[in-house]
CSV table of C-alpha atoms and ligand atoms in Angstrom, one decimal:
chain,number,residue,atom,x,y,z
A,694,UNK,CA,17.5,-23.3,174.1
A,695,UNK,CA,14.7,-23.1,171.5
A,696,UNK,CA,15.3,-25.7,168.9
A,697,UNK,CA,15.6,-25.1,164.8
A,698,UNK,CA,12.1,-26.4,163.5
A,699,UNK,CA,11.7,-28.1,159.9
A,700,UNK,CA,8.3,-29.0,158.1
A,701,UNK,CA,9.0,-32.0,156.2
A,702,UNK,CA,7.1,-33.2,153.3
A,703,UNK,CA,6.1,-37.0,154.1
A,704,UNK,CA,4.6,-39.0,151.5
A,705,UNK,CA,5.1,-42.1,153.8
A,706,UNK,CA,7.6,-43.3,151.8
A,707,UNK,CA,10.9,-44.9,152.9
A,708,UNK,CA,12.9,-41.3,151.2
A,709,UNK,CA,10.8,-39.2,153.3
A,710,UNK,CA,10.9,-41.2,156.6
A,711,UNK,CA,15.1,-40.9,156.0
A,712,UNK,CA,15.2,-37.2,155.4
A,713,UNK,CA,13.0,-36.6,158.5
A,714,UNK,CA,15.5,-38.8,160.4
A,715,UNK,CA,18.7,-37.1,158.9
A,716,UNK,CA,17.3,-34.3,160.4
A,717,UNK,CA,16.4,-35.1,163.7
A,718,UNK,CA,20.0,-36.4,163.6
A,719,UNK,CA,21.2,-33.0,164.1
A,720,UNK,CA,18.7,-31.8,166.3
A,721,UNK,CA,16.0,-29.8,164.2
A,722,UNK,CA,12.6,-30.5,165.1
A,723,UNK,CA,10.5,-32.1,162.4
A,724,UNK,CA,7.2,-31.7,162.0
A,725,UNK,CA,6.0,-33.9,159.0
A,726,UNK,CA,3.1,-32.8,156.5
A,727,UNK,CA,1.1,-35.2,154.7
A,728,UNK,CA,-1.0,-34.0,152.3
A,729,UNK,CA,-4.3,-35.9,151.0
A,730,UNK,CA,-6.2,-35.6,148.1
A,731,UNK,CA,-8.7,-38.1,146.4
A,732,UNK,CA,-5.8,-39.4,144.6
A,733,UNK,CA,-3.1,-40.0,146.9
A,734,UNK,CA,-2.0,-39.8,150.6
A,735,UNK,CA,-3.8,-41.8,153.4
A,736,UNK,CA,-7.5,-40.5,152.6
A,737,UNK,CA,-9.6,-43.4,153.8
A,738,UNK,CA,-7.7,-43.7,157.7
A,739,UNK,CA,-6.2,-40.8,157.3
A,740,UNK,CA,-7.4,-39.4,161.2
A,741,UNK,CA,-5.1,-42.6,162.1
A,742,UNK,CA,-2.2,-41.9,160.4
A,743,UNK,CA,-0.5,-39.4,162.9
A,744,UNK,CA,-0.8,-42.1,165.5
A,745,UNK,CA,0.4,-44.5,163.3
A,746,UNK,CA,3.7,-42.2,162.0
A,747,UNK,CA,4.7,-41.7,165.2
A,748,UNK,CA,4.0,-45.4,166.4
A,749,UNK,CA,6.6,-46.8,163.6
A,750,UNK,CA,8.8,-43.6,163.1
A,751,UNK,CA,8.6,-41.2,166.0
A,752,UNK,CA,7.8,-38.8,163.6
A,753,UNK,CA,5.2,-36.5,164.7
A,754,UNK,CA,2.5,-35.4,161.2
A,755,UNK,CA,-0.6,-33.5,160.5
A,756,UNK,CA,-2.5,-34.5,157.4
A,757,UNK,CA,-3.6,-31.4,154.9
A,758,UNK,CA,-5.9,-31.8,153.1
A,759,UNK,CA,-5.7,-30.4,149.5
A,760,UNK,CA,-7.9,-31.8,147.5
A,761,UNK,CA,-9.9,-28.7,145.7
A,762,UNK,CA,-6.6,-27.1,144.7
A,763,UNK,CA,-5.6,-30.0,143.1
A,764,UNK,CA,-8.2,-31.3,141.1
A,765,UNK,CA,-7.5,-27.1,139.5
A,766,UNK,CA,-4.3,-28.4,139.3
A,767,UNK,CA,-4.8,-31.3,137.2
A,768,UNK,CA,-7.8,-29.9,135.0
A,769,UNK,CA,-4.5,-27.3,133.3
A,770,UNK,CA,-1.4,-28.1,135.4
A,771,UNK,CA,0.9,-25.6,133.3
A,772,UNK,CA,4.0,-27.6,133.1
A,773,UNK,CA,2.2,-30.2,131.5
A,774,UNK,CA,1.4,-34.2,132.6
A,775,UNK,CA,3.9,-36.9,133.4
A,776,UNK,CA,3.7,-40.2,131.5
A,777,UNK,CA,0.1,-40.9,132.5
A,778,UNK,CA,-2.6,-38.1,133.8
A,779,UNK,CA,-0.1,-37.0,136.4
A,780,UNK,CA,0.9,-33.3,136.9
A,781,UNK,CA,4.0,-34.2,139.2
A,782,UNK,CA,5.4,-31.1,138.7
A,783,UNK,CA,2.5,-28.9,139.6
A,784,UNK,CA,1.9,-31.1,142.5
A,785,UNK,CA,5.2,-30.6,143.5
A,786,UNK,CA,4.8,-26.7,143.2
A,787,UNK,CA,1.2,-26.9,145.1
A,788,UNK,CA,2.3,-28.6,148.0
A,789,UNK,CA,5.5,-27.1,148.2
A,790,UNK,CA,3.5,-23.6,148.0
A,791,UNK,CA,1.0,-24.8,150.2
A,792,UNK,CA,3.9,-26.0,152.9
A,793,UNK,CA,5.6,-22.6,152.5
A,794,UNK,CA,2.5,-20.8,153.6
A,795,UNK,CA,2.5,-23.3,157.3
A,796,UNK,CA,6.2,-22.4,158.2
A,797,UNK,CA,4.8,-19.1,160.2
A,798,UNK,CA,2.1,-21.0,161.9
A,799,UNK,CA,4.2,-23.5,162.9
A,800,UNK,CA,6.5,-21.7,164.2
A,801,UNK,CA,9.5,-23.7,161.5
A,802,UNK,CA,12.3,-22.0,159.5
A,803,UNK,CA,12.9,-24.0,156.6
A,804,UNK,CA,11.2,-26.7,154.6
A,805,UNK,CA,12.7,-30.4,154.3
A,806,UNK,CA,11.8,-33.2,151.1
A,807,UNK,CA,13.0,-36.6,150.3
A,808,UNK,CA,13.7,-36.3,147.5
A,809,UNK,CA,16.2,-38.0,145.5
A,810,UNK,CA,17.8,-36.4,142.8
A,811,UNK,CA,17.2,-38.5,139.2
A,812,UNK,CA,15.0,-40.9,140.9
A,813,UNK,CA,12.0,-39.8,138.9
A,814,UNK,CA,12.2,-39.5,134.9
A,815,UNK,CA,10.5,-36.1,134.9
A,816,UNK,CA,9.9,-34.2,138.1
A,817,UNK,CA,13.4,-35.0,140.3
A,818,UNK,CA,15.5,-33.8,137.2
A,819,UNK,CA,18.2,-31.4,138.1
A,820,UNK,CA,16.2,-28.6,135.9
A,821,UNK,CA,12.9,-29.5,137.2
A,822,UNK,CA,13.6,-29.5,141.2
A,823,UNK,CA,14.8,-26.0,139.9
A,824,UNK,CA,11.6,-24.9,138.3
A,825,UNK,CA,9.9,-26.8,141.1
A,826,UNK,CA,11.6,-24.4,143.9
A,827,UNK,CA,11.6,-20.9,141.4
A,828,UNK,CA,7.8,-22.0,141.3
A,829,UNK,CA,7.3,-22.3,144.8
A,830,UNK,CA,9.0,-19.2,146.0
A,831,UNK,CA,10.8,-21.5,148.4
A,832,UNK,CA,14.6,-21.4,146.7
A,833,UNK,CA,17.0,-21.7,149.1
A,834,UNK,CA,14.4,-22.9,151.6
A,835,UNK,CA,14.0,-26.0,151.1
A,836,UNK,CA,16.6,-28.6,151.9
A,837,UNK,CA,16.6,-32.3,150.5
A,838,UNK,CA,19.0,-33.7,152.8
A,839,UNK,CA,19.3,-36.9,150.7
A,840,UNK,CA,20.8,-35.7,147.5
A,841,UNK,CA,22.0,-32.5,149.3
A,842,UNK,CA,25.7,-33.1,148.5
A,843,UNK,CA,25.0,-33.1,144.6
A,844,UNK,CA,22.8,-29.6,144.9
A,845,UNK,CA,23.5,-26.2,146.2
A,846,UNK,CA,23.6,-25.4,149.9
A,847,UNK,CA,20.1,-24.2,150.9
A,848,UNK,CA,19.7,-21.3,153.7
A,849,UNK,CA,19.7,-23.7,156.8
A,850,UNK,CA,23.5,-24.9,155.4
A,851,UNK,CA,25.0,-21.7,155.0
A,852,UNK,CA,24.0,-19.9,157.9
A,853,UNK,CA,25.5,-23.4,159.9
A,854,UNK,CA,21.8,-24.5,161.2
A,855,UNK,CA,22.5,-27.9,159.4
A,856,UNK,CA,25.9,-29.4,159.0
A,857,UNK,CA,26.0,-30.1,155.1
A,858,UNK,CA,29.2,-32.4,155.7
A,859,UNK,CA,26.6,-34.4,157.6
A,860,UNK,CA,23.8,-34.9,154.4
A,861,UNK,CA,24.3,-37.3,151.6
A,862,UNK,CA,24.7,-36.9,147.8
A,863,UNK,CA,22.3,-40.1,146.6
A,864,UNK,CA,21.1,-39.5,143.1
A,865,UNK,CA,19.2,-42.2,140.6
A,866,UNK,CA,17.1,-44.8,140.8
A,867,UNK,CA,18.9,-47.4,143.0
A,868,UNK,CA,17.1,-47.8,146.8
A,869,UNK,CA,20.6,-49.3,148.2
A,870,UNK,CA,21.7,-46.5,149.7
A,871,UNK,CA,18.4,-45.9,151.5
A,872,UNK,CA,17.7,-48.9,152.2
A,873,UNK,CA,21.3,-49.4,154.1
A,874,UNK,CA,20.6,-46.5,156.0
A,875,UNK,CA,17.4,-47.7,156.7
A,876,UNK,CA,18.9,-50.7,158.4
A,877,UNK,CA,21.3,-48.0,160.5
A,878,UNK,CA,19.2,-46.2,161.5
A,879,UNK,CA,16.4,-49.1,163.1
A,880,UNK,CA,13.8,-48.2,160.4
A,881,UNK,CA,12.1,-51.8,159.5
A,882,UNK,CA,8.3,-50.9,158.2
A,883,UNK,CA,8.2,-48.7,155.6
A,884,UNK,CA,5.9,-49.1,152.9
A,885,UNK,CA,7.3,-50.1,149.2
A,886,UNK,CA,8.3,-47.3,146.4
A,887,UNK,CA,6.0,-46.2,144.0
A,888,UNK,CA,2.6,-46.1,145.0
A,889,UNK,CA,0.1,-43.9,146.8
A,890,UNK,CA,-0.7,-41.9,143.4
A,891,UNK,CA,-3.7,-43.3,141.6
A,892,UNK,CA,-2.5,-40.9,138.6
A,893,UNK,CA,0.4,-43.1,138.2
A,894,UNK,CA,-2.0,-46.4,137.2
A,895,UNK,CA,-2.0,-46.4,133.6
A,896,UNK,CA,-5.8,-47.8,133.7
A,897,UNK,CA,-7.1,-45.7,136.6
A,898,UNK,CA,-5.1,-42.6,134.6
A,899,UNK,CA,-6.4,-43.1,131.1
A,900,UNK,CA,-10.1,-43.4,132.6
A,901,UNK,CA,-9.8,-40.3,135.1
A,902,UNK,CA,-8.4,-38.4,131.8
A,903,UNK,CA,-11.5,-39.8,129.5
A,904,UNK,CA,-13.6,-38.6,132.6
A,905,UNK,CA,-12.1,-34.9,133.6
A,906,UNK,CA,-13.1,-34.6,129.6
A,907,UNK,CA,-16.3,-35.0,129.6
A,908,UNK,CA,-17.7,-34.2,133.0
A,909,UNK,CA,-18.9,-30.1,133.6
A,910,UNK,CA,-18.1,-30.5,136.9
A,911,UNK,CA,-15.6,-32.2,138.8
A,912,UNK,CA,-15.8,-32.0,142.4
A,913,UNK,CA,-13.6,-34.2,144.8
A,914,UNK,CA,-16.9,-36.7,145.7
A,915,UNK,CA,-16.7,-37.2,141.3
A,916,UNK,CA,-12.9,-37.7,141.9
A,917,UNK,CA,-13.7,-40.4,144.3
A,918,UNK,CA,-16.4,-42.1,142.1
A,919,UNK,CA,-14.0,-42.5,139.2
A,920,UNK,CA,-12.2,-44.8,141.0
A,921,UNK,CA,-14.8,-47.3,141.6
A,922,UNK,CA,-16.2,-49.9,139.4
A,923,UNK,CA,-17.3,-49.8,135.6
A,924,UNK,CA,-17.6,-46.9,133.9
A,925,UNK,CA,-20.2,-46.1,131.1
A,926,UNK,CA,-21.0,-42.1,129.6
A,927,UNK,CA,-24.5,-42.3,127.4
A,928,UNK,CA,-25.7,-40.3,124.6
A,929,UNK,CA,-27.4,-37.8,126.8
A,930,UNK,CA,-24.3,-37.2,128.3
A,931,UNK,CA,-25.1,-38.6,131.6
A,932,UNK,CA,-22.3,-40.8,133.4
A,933,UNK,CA,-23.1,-44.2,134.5
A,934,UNK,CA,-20.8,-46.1,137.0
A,935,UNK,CA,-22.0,-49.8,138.3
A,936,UNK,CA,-20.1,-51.8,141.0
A,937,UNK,CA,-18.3,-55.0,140.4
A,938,UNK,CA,-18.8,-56.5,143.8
A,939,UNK,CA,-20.4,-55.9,146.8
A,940,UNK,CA,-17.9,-53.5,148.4
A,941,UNK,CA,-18.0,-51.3,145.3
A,942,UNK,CA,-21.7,-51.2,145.6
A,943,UNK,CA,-21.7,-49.7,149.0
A,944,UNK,CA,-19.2,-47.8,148.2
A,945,UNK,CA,-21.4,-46.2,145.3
A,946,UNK,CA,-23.6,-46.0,147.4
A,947,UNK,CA,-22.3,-43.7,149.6
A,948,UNK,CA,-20.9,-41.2,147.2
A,949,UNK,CA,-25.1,-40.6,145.9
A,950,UNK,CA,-25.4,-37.2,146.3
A,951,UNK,CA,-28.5,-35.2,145.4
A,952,UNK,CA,-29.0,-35.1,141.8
A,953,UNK,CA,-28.2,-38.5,141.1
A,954,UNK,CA,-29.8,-41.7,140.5
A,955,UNK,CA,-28.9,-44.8,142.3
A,956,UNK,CA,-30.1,-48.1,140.6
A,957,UNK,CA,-30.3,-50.9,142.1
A,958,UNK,CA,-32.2,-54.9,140.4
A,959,UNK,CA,-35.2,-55.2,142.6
A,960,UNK,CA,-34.4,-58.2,145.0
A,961,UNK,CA,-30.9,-57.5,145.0
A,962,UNK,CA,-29.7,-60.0,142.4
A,963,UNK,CA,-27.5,-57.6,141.2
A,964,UNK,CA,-24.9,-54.9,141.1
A,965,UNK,CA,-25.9,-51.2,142.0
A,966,UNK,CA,-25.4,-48.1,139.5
A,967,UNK,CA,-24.8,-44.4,139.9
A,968,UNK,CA,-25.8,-42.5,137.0
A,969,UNK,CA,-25.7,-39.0,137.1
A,970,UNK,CA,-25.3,-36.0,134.5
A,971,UNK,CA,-27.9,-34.6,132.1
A,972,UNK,CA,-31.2,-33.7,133.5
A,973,UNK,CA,-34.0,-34.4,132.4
A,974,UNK,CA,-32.8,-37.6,133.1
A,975,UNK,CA,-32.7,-39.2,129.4
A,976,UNK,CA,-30.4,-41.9,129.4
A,977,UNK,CA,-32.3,-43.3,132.3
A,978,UNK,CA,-33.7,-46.6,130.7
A,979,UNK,CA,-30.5,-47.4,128.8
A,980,UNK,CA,-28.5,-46.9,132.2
A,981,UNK,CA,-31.0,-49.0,134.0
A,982,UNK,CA,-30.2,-51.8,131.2
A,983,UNK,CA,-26.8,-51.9,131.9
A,984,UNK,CA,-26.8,-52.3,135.4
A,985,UNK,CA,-29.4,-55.6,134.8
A,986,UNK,CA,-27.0,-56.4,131.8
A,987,UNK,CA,-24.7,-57.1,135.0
A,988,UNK,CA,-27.2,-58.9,137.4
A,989,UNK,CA,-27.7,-62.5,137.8
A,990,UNK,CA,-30.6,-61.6,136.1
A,991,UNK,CA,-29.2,-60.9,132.1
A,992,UNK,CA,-30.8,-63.8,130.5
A,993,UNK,CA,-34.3,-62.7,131.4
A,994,UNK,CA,-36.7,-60.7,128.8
A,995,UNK,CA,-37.1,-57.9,131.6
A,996,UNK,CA,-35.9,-57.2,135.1
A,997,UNK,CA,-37.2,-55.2,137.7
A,998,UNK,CA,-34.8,-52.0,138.6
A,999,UNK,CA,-35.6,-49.6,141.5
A,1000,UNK,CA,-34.5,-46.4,140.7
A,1001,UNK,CA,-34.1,-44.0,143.7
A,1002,UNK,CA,-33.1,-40.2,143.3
A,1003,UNK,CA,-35.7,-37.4,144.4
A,1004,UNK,CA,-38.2,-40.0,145.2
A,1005,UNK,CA,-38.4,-43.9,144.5
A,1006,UNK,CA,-39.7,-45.4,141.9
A,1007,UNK,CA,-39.2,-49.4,140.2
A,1008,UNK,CA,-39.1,-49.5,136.2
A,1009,UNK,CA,-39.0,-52.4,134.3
A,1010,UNK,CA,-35.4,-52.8,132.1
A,1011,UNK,CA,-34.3,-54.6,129.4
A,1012,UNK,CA,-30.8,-56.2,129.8
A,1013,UNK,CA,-28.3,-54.5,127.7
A,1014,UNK,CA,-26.9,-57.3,125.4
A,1015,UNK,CA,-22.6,-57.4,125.3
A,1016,UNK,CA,-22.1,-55.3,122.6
A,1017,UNK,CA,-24.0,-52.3,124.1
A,1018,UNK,CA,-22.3,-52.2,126.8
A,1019,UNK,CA,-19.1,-52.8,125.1
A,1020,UNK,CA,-20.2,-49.4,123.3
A,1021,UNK,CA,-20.5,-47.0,126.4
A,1022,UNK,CA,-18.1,-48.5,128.4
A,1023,UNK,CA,-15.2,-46.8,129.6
A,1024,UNK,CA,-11.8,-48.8,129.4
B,20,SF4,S1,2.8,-39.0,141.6
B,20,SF4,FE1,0.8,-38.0,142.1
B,20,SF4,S2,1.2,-37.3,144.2
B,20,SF4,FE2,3.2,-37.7,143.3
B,20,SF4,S3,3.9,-35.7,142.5
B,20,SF4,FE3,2.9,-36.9,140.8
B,20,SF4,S4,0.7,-36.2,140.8
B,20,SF4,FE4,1.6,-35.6,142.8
């Protein structure tokens, strides 16, 4: 006999792990999506994570990736940001949209969350997994077997494909109750709550805000540079960004893209900067400044700062004093 087929949504979170489980308890086949974008889910080894989630859960995932639609998303989510920069809601409603659109293709009937009802002060409110699911055109489609006892019966429950008497009815914060049936069910590595969301840092939030503001354009490689190092926006409206140790810097390095500048104290005393923005290129001695205002090399009248972008060419800097950089910089 062909077996039922779910698509779970897997964060990688304990909750999602458990509502996978729950279902394989009653013999659906899950198939878990994890979906990526510069701000949360597995990017940087994300090709290993499939391994890994079936590895330490038997669970077997793909990874989607949807970072363009977000970064539309949180430019005007419609229902409005979380606490912080974070558009849970339209999140919710993207992915949720986007995992509707798999079922077909993967041959699954109905779509599975862990979510637990109350556990999150805006988007796991009673009203809001409403609006979530109107949203998403997937009402009645989408079961969250952990809180399912405290919400309507979805599809799967009514037409007797899942045994409702068999879900739970967890709601609020407390992680007892998931954690106990962690411990039932064998499940020993799962990664802690919270997390995974860089729009849930209040410093890495505020900044990303400040920065969505006053960029033109914000592609997923400037969603990935935001998150790295010091962060400075000049007069001429160019964007500076200059690593604090040597992983940032190679990590700067690698986002250069053509178009930008990549600054670097000649000798290598010093930290490497990005700047990139207006052009002609006016802010390009004050940015070269700041990056030898962070180089071994600040006490000095003048340092040397090779400045690579179409060509290559070495200019000699002043080192911005504190209080300029103070002025510029980003908190
Ligand atoms: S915390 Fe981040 S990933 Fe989670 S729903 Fe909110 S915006 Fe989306």
């Amino acid at each position: 006999m062909t077996k039922i087929k779910a698509l779970a949504l897997f964060s990688g979170g304990l909750d999602s792990i458990l509502a996978c489980k729950l279902m394989e308890q009653q013999g659906i086949e899950v198939e878990a999506l994890h979906f990526v974008s510069s701000f949360f889910g597995r990017g940087k080894d994300r090709d290993l994570y499939p391994e890994e989630a079936w590895r330490h859960y038997g669970i077997r995932l793909s990874v989607i990736d949807v970072g363009e639609s977000f970064i539309e998303v949180l430019r005007n989510p419609p229902h409005g940001y979380g606490r912080y920069f974070n558009p849970c809601v339209d999140c919710k409603i993207l992915l949720l949209t986007r995992a509707r659109r798999e079922l077909a293709s993967r041959g699954a009937s109905f779509l599975v969350s862990g979510e637990v009802l109350g556990q999150r002060p805006m988007s796991q409110r009673r009203d809001t997994l409403r609006i979530v699911e109107r949203d998403a055109s997937v009402t009645g489609l989408l079961l969250r077997p952990l809180s399912a006892l405290k919400l309507l019966p979805t599809r799967a429950e009514e037409e007797g494909v899942v045994d409702r008497t068999r879900l739970l009815g967890i709601s609020g914060r407390g992680r007892k109750e998931q954690m106990a049936l962690a411990r039932d069910l064998g499940i020993h590595y799962y990664p802690a709550p919270a997390g995974g969301c860089v729009l849930t840092d209040p410093a890495l939030s505020r900044r990303i805000k400040n920065l969505f503001v006053a960029i033109p354009v914000i592609t997923e490689n400037a969603c990935l540079l935001m998150q790295v190092g010091r962060h400075f926006l000049l007069p001429g409206k160019s964007w500076l960004v200059v690593g604090r140790n040597e992983a940032e810097n190679e990590e700067i390095k690698g986002l250069f893209q053509p178009g930008d500048l990549l600054m670097n104290i000649t000798g290598g005393a010093g930290p490497t900067g990005l700047a990139r923005g207006a052009a002609p290129f006016s802010d390009g001695s004050l940015a070269a400044g700041i990056v030898a205002g962070y180089s071994r090399l600040k006490g000095e009248p003048e340092v040397q700062v090779s400045i690579r972008g179409d060509g290559c060419e070495t200019i000699r800097a002043v080192p911005a004093p504190s209080d300029t950089l103070r002025l510029y910089r980003l908190p």
